[in-house]
Amino acid sequence: MAKNSEDLKKRIVALHKDGLGYKKIAKTLKLSCSTVAKTIQRFNWTGSTQNRPRHGRPKKLSARAQLHIQRLSLGNRRMSAASIAAEVEGVWGQPVSAQTIRRTLHQIGLHGCRPRRKPLLKMMHKKARKQFAEDKQTKDMDYWNHVLWSDETKINLFGSDGVKRVWRQPGEEYKDKCVLPTVKHGGGSVMVWGYMSAAGTGELQFIEGTMNANMYFDILKQSMIPSLRRLGRRAVFQHDNDPKHTSKTTTVLLKKLRVKVMDWPSMSPDLNSIEHLWSILKRKVEQCKVSNIHQLRDVVMEEWKRTPVATCEALVNSMPKRVKAVLENYGGHTKY
């Protein structure tokens, strides 16, 4: 309004009491009609022209500072609240606590969450995944039921590494900035190789030392081939693109035995049904509270053999949805 806004409000009320309308008062005092109307309405409601006292403390951060915080957190999803607070103080010269930063981010829908651990996808991986999904989108359950899924995994004796957090909004769990890239394998632990199909789990092999092409060759010949034959002529074998899986020795064996091998896109554990079976197995093993490697081996084998056929069947039944999710995300990460 003016420098002495309280006096101006009193003049508005006085002129209104003298019988002047809103437009005339606005023209006389060079104000907008809405300002005049609001002042008179407040006076009629409260009997005073003074603003009512506000509830609670005023906001510590200006709108521009809040926008700056939002940009920082969206630009670097792994930036901690303390680091953002230091940045805000450096730019705006205003001390602010990490808790204030968290509260501000919560108000705009950003919450500190554990990032999903997903393989680091490059553009070539996304293209290959998308191509795989396009090729498989028309496959029915009869096809998927004849696939023998295989993989290896590490099962720890104790817990995993510490927790990291990222700032994200609902629905952003699988954006590249919001996932924690992982690489395969890292110890008290055992390495196992196993396979499964919609008909249930197959043999589980404990791997001593590092698996090489010769060891993999023996596993395929002794345990995988008989299981694949039981699935019938339409059986398809799935394994990833690990060098020992694509070695000349392995390739010659599979070709000689006329095994149909599924073309597989690299960095795609979310498309392999057995990955979720590993997660189920690890949770069951953790509940057993084993204390040494020998107990760990026994429990792993026992729980593996106990796996219900219905569990394997349900995982295989999810394949059309997995393929669809990859297509919808243009070859990117999925929730699986």
Tab-separated table of C-alpha atoms in Angstrom:
chain	number	residue	atom	x	y	z
A	1	MET	CA	0.000	0.000	0.000
A	2	ALA	CA	2.094	2.902	1.309
A	3	LYS	CA	4.742	3.557	3.907
A	4	ASN	CA	2.196	3.980	6.697
A	5	SER	CA	-0.194	1.235	5.678
A	6	GLU	CA	-2.121	1.317	8.945
A	7	ASP	CA	-3.099	4.983	8.439
A	8	LEU	CA	-4.102	4.185	4.870
A	9	LYS	CA	-6.356	1.354	6.041
A	10	LYS	CA	-8.036	3.732	8.505
A	11	ARG	CA	-8.654	6.256	5.702
A	12	ILE	CA	-10.264	3.486	3.578
A	13	VAL	CA	-12.630	2.633	6.444
A	14	ALA	CA	-13.392	6.315	7.138
A	15	LEU	CA	-14.255	7.008	3.487
A	16	HIS	CA	-16.456	3.914	3.403
A	17	LYS	CA	-18.306	5.114	6.510
A	18	ASP	CA	-18.847	8.441	4.719
A	19	GLY	CA	-20.776	6.516	2.061
A	20	LEU	CA	-18.166	6.144	-0.709
A	21	GLY	CA	-18.160	2.891	-2.726
A	22	TYR	CA	-15.184	0.659	-3.355
A	23	LYS	CA	-14.402	2.072	-6.810
A	24	LYS	CA	-14.526	5.672	-5.654
A	25	ILE	CA	-12.282	4.990	-2.646
A	26	ALA	CA	-9.835	3.115	-4.875
A	27	LYS	CA	-9.700	5.976	-7.347
A	28	THR	CA	-9.286	8.592	-4.595
A	29	LEU	CA	-6.453	6.747	-2.837
A	30	LYS	CA	-4.972	5.269	-6.037
A	31	LEU	CA	-5.405	1.689	-4.876
A	32	SER	CA	-6.875	-1.432	-6.433
A	33	CYS	CA	-10.508	-2.296	-5.760
A	34	SER	CA	-9.474	-5.652	-4.302
A	35	THR	CA	-7.242	-3.955	-1.701
A	36	VAL	CA	-10.075	-1.676	-0.681
A	37	ALA	CA	-12.570	-4.552	-0.511
A	38	LYS	CA	-10.269	-6.755	1.591
A	39	THR	CA	-9.554	-3.932	4.043
A	40	ILE	CA	-13.245	-3.135	4.544
A	41	GLN	CA	-14.178	-6.831	4.836
A	42	ARG	CA	-11.507	-7.370	7.489
A	43	PHE	CA	-12.795	-4.373	9.415
A	44	ASN	CA	-16.377	-5.677	9.231
A	45	TRP	CA	-15.296	-9.119	10.472
A	46	THR	CA	-12.857	-8.113	13.214
A	47	GLY	CA	-13.697	-4.489	14.043
A	48	SER	CA	-10.069	-3.562	13.350
A	49	THR	CA	-7.845	-2.801	10.395
A	50	GLN	CA	-4.810	-4.535	11.907
A	51	ASN	CA	-3.619	-7.885	10.584
A	52	ARG	CA	-4.388	-10.827	12.838
A	53	PRO	CA	-1.378	-12.443	14.557
A	54	ARG	CA	0.089	-15.369	12.609
A	55	HIS	CA	0.278	-18.850	14.079
A	56	GLY	CA	3.674	-20.505	14.566
A	57	ARG	CA	7.135	-19.332	13.629
A	58	PRO	CA	7.713	-17.665	10.272
A	59	LYS	CA	9.544	-19.767	7.692
A	60	LYS	CA	13.301	-19.585	8.019
A	61	LEU	CA	13.923	-20.090	4.299
A	62	SER	CA	12.740	-17.819	1.540
A	63	ALA	CA	10.918	-19.222	-1.494
A	64	ARG	CA	14.080	-18.756	-3.578
A	65	ALA	CA	16.200	-20.598	-1.008
A	66	GLN	CA	13.686	-23.468	-0.985
A	67	LEU	CA	13.822	-23.641	-4.786
A	68	HIS	CA	17.636	-23.718	-4.585
A	69	ILE	CA	17.439	-26.663	-2.147
A	70	GLN	CA	15.086	-28.490	-4.497
A	71	ARG	CA	17.439	-27.991	-7.447
A	72	LEU	CA	20.445	-29.198	-5.432
A	73	SER	CA	18.694	-32.380	-4.292
A	74	LEU	CA	17.339	-33.199	-7.773
A	75	GLY	CA	20.705	-32.437	-9.375
A	76	ASN	CA	22.577	-34.782	-7.020
A	77	ARG	CA	20.284	-37.402	-5.489
A	78	ARG	CA	23.064	-38.621	-3.164
A	79	MET	CA	23.815	-35.217	-1.641
A	80	SER	CA	23.291	-35.375	2.129
A	81	ALA	CA	21.107	-32.933	4.057
A	82	ALA	CA	24.216	-31.631	5.877
A	83	SER	CA	25.965	-30.929	2.549
A	84	ILE	CA	22.898	-29.119	1.210
A	85	ALA	CA	22.755	-27.044	4.417
A	86	ALA	CA	26.399	-26.027	3.964
A	87	GLU	CA	25.733	-25.093	0.325
A	88	VAL	CA	22.699	-22.990	1.281
A	89	GLU	CA	24.675	-21.154	3.950
A	90	GLY	CA	27.473	-20.453	1.449
A	91	VAL	CA	25.110	-19.096	-1.219
A	92	TRP	CA	22.508	-17.313	0.905
A	93	GLY	CA	24.611	-16.507	3.971
A	94	GLN	CA	21.929	-18.028	6.181
A	95	PRO	CA	22.789	-20.738	8.743
A	96	VAL	CA	20.348	-23.633	8.454
A	97	SER	CA	20.257	-27.075	10.067
A	98	ALA	CA	20.208	-30.415	8.279
A	99	GLN	CA	16.806	-31.072	9.860
A	100	THR	CA	15.408	-27.903	8.257
A	101	ILE	CA	16.709	-29.144	4.900
A	102	ARG	CA	14.991	-32.518	5.420
A	103	ARG	CA	11.746	-30.833	6.432
A	104	THR	CA	11.867	-28.613	3.347
A	105	LEU	CA	12.486	-31.586	1.054
A	106	HIS	CA	9.670	-33.558	2.680
A	107	GLN	CA	7.289	-30.686	1.941
A	108	ILE	CA	8.025	-30.961	-1.786
A	109	GLY	CA	7.689	-34.751	-1.798
A	110	LEU	CA	11.358	-35.765	-1.585
A	111	HIS	CA	12.282	-38.347	1.043
A	112	GLY	CA	15.562	-40.008	1.946
A	113	CYS	CA	15.266	-43.638	0.819
A	114	ARG	CA	17.513	-46.618	0.302
A	115	PRO	CA	18.407	-46.727	-3.391
A	116	ARG	CA	17.490	-49.889	-5.279
A	117	ARG	CA	20.623	-51.854	-6.064
A	118	LYS	CA	20.670	-52.314	-9.830
A	119	PRO	CA	23.360	-53.041	-12.445
A	120	LEU	CA	24.852	-50.012	-14.155
A	121	LEU	CA	23.097	-49.810	-17.521
A	122	LYS	CA	24.848	-48.180	-20.454
A	123	MET	CA	22.999	-47.227	-23.621
A	124	MET	CA	24.100	-50.434	-25.384
A	125	HIS	CA	22.651	-52.481	-22.508
A	126	LYS	CA	19.334	-50.662	-22.709
A	127	LYS	CA	19.137	-51.236	-26.471
A	128	ALA	CA	19.862	-54.953	-26.066
A	129	ARG	CA	17.296	-55.279	-23.274
A	130	LYS	CA	14.675	-53.493	-25.345
A	131	GLN	CA	15.407	-55.743	-28.337
A	132	PHE	CA	15.110	-58.842	-26.149
A	133	ALA	CA	11.763	-57.646	-24.799
A	134	GLU	CA	10.473	-56.904	-28.292
A	135	ASP	CA	11.466	-60.404	-29.448
A	136	LYS	CA	9.855	-62.084	-26.438
A	137	GLN	CA	6.701	-59.997	-25.966
A	138	THR	CA	4.562	-62.420	-27.982
A	139	LYS	CA	5.780	-65.576	-26.220
A	140	ASP	CA	3.091	-67.454	-24.292
A	141	MET	CA	3.436	-69.343	-21.006
A	142	ASP	CA	4.059	-72.615	-22.819
A	143	TYR	CA	7.350	-71.137	-24.057
A	144	TRP	CA	8.410	-69.813	-20.639
A	145	ASN	CA	7.475	-73.103	-18.941
A	146	HIS	CA	10.083	-74.874	-21.083
A	147	VAL	CA	12.943	-72.557	-20.080
A	148	LEU	CA	15.641	-73.806	-17.692
A	149	TRP	CA	16.884	-70.763	-15.754
A	150	SER	CA	20.393	-70.773	-14.312
A	151	ASP	CA	22.672	-68.482	-12.336
A	152	GLU	CA	25.270	-68.346	-9.601
A	153	THR	CA	25.178	-66.303	-6.426
A	154	LYS	CA	27.077	-65.579	-3.235
A	155	ILE	CA	25.400	-66.284	0.103
A	156	ASN	CA	26.926	-64.460	3.063
A	157	LEU	CA	27.430	-65.972	6.485
A	158	PHE	CA	26.675	-62.599	8.060
A	159	GLY	CA	24.978	-59.394	6.914
A	160	SER	CA	25.644	-57.231	3.881
A	161	ASP	CA	27.300	-53.817	3.603
A	162	GLY	CA	26.011	-50.537	5.026
A	163	VAL	CA	22.957	-48.629	3.789
A	164	LYS	CA	23.085	-45.658	1.433
A	165	ARG	CA	20.221	-43.216	0.863
A	166	VAL	CA	19.033	-40.994	-2.003
A	167	TRP	CA	16.454	-38.214	-2.320
A	168	ARG	CA	13.565	-39.297	-4.505
A	169	GLN	CA	9.892	-38.712	-5.195
A	170	PRO	CA	7.199	-41.413	-5.372
A	171	GLY	CA	7.549	-43.436	-8.572
A	172	GLU	CA	11.273	-42.627	-9.032
A	173	GLU	CA	12.694	-45.825	-7.487
A	174	TYR	CA	14.146	-47.098	-10.763
A	175	LYS	CA	15.440	-43.870	-12.332
A	176	ASP	CA	19.179	-44.054	-13.049
A	177	LYS	CA	19.905	-41.281	-10.515
A	178	CYS	CA	17.996	-43.120	-7.785
A	179	VAL	CA	19.523	-46.591	-8.001
A	180	LEU	CA	22.851	-47.785	-6.641
A	181	PRO	CA	24.861	-49.489	-9.406
A	182	THR	CA	26.291	-52.878	-8.415
A	183	VAL	CA	28.744	-55.334	-9.863
A	184	LYS	CA	28.545	-59.117	-9.463
A	185	HIS	CA	29.880	-60.826	-6.372
A	186	GLY	CA	32.023	-59.476	-3.738
A	187	GLY	CA	32.989	-62.819	1.418
A	188	GLY	CA	32.440	-65.727	5.230
A	189	SER	CA	30.343	-66.808	2.314
A	190	VAL	CA	29.667	-69.623	-0.138
A	191	MET	CA	29.264	-69.471	-3.889
A	192	VAL	CA	26.568	-71.622	-5.454
A	193	TRP	CA	25.314	-72.352	-8.966
A	194	GLY	CA	21.795	-73.639	-9.512
A	195	TYR	CA	18.932	-73.865	-11.945
A	196	MET	CA	15.162	-73.908	-11.904
A	197	SER	CA	12.147	-74.104	-14.169
A	198	ALA	CA	8.400	-73.855	-13.739
A	199	ALA	CA	8.598	-77.518	-12.637
A	200	GLY	CA	10.726	-76.656	-9.572
A	201	THR	CA	14.351	-76.318	-8.485
A	202	GLY	CA	17.171	-78.368	-9.937
A	203	GLU	CA	20.520	-79.407	-8.534
A	204	LEU	CA	22.515	-76.874	-6.496
A	205	GLN	CA	26.309	-76.880	-6.863
A	206	PHE	CA	28.743	-75.368	-4.344
A	207	ILE	CA	31.652	-73.702	-6.097
A	208	GLU	CA	35.080	-74.096	-4.517
A	209	GLY	CA	37.369	-71.245	-5.470
A	210	THR	CA	36.692	-69.354	-8.660
A	211	MET	CA	34.539	-70.997	-11.293
A	212	ASN	CA	36.273	-71.254	-14.651
A	213	ALA	CA	35.187	-72.547	-18.042
A	214	ASN	CA	36.306	-76.124	-17.302
A	215	MET	CA	34.370	-76.230	-14.023
A	216	TYR	CA	31.310	-74.821	-15.754
A	217	PHE	CA	31.687	-77.410	-18.526
A	218	ASP	CA	31.574	-80.229	-15.925
A	219	ILE	CA	28.512	-78.755	-14.196
A	220	LEU	CA	26.612	-78.486	-17.473
A	221	LYS	CA	27.491	-82.013	-18.538
A	222	GLN	CA	26.756	-83.709	-15.211
A	223	SER	CA	23.665	-81.920	-13.914
A	224	MET	CA	22.207	-79.378	-16.326
A	225	ILE	CA	21.862	-81.528	-19.457
A	226	PRO	CA	19.760	-84.280	-17.800
A	227	SER	CA	17.420	-81.660	-16.325
A	228	LEU	CA	17.069	-79.901	-19.655
A	229	ARG	CA	16.182	-83.172	-21.371
A	230	ARG	CA	13.340	-83.705	-18.879
A	231	LEU	CA	11.707	-80.480	-20.120
A	232	GLY	CA	11.290	-82.026	-23.575
A	233	ARG	CA	12.279	-81.118	-27.110
A	234	ARG	CA	11.136	-77.520	-26.779
A	235	ALA	CA	13.422	-76.911	-23.802
A	236	VAL	CA	15.488	-73.711	-23.864
A	237	PHE	CA	18.546	-73.111	-21.676
A	238	GLN	CA	19.155	-69.663	-20.188
A	239	HIS	CA	22.452	-68.382	-18.861
A	240	ASP	CA	23.973	-64.910	-18.881
A	241	ASN	CA	26.920	-63.607	-20.886
A	242	ASP	CA	29.640	-64.339	-18.346
A	243	PRO	CA	32.899	-65.178	-20.234
A	244	LYS	CA	32.923	-68.776	-18.934
A	245	HIS	CA	29.379	-69.216	-20.249
A	246	THR	CA	30.361	-68.018	-23.711
A	247	SER	CA	33.776	-69.717	-23.848
A	248	LYS	CA	34.650	-71.907	-26.821
A	249	THR	CA	34.539	-75.055	-24.643
A	250	THR	CA	31.022	-74.274	-23.411
A	251	THR	CA	29.756	-73.188	-26.810
A	252	VAL	CA	31.040	-76.348	-28.527
A	253	LEU	CA	29.440	-78.567	-25.862
A	254	LEU	CA	26.029	-76.918	-26.110
A	255	LYS	CA	26.140	-76.991	-29.900
A	256	LYS	CA	27.201	-80.639	-29.956
A	257	LEU	CA	24.306	-81.596	-27.669
A	258	ARG	CA	21.900	-79.459	-29.720
A	259	VAL	CA	20.885	-77.357	-26.750
A	260	LYS	CA	18.742	-74.356	-27.602
A	261	VAL	CA	20.305	-71.393	-25.803
A	262	MET	CA	18.337	-68.226	-25.197
A	263	ASP	CA	19.963	-65.037	-26.505
A	264	TRP	CA	20.489	-63.012	-23.352
A	265	PRO	CA	20.979	-59.241	-22.887
A	266	SER	CA	23.827	-58.328	-20.547
A	267	MET	CA	23.109	-56.646	-17.185
A	268	SER	CA	19.611	-58.124	-16.966
A	269	PRO	CA	19.145	-59.962	-13.657
A	270	ASP	CA	15.609	-58.537	-13.471
A	271	LEU	CA	14.700	-60.704	-16.470
A	272	ASN	CA	15.997	-63.898	-14.876
A	273	SER	CA	13.383	-65.631	-12.719
A	274	ILE	CA	16.004	-67.376	-10.609
A	275	GLU	CA	17.287	-64.060	-9.226
A	276	HIS	CA	14.183	-63.728	-7.077
A	277	LEU	CA	14.568	-67.332	-5.984
A	278	TRP	CA	18.043	-66.443	-4.684
A	279	SER	CA	16.520	-63.601	-2.675
A	280	ILE	CA	13.929	-65.947	-1.171
A	281	LEU	CA	16.635	-68.502	-0.354
A	282	LYS	CA	18.871	-65.880	1.303
A	283	ARG	CA	16.034	-64.606	3.497
A	284	LYS	CA	15.299	-68.148	4.669
A	285	VAL	CA	18.992	-68.770	5.389
A	286	GLU	CA	19.266	-65.513	7.383
A	287	GLN	CA	16.384	-66.642	9.608
A	288	CYS	CA	18.354	-69.757	10.588
A	289	LYS	CA	21.132	-67.753	12.341
A	290	VAL	CA	24.033	-69.963	11.239
A	291	SER	CA	27.446	-69.337	12.812
A	292	ASN	CA	29.953	-71.079	10.525
A	293	ILE	CA	30.499	-72.045	6.901
A	294	HIS	CA	29.654	-75.737	7.415
A	295	GLN	CA	26.264	-74.842	8.923
A	296	LEU	CA	25.733	-72.350	6.137
A	297	ARG	CA	26.262	-74.996	3.445
A	298	ASP	CA	23.872	-77.422	5.157
A	299	VAL	CA	21.141	-74.811	5.617
A	300	VAL	CA	21.471	-73.512	2.057
A	301	MET	CA	21.060	-77.007	0.606
A	302	GLU	CA	18.173	-77.865	2.927
A	303	GLU	CA	16.245	-74.676	2.163
A	304	TRP	CA	16.920	-75.040	-1.574
A	305	LYS	CA	15.415	-78.523	-1.618
A	306	ARG	CA	12.423	-77.289	0.396
A	307	THR	CA	11.488	-74.653	-2.167
A	308	PRO	CA	7.879	-75.314	-3.245
A	309	VAL	CA	7.215	-75.944	-6.947
A	310	ALA	CA	4.485	-73.277	-6.692
A	311	THR	CA	7.159	-70.670	-5.888
A	312	CYS	CA	9.136	-71.502	-9.029
A	313	GLU	CA	5.967	-71.586	-11.099
A	314	ALA	CA	4.888	-68.149	-9.836
A	315	LEU	CA	8.298	-66.660	-10.687
A	316	VAL	CA	8.191	-68.048	-14.227
A	317	ASN	CA	4.606	-66.826	-14.617
A	318	SER	CA	5.888	-63.275	-14.051
A	319	MET	CA	7.963	-63.310	-17.257
A	320	PRO	CA	5.367	-61.601	-19.512
A	321	LYS	CA	5.121	-58.781	-16.949
A	322	ARG	CA	8.917	-58.469	-16.741
A	323	VAL	CA	9.186	-58.228	-20.522
A	324	LYS	CA	6.423	-55.621	-20.600
A	325	ALA	CA	8.146	-53.564	-17.861
A	326	VAL	CA	11.388	-53.464	-19.861
A	327	LEU	CA	9.520	-52.268	-22.942
A	328	GLU	CA	7.642	-49.607	-20.973
A	329	ASN	CA	10.937	-48.312	-19.560
A	330	TYR	CA	12.706	-48.361	-22.956
A	331	GLY	CA	15.207	-50.961	-21.807
A	332	GLY	CA	15.848	-49.268	-18.452
A	333	HIS	CA	15.550	-50.568	-14.907
A	334	THR	CA	12.399	-52.300	-13.707
A	335	LYS	CA	10.966	-53.131	-10.292
A	336	TYR	CA	11.918	-56.804	-10.676
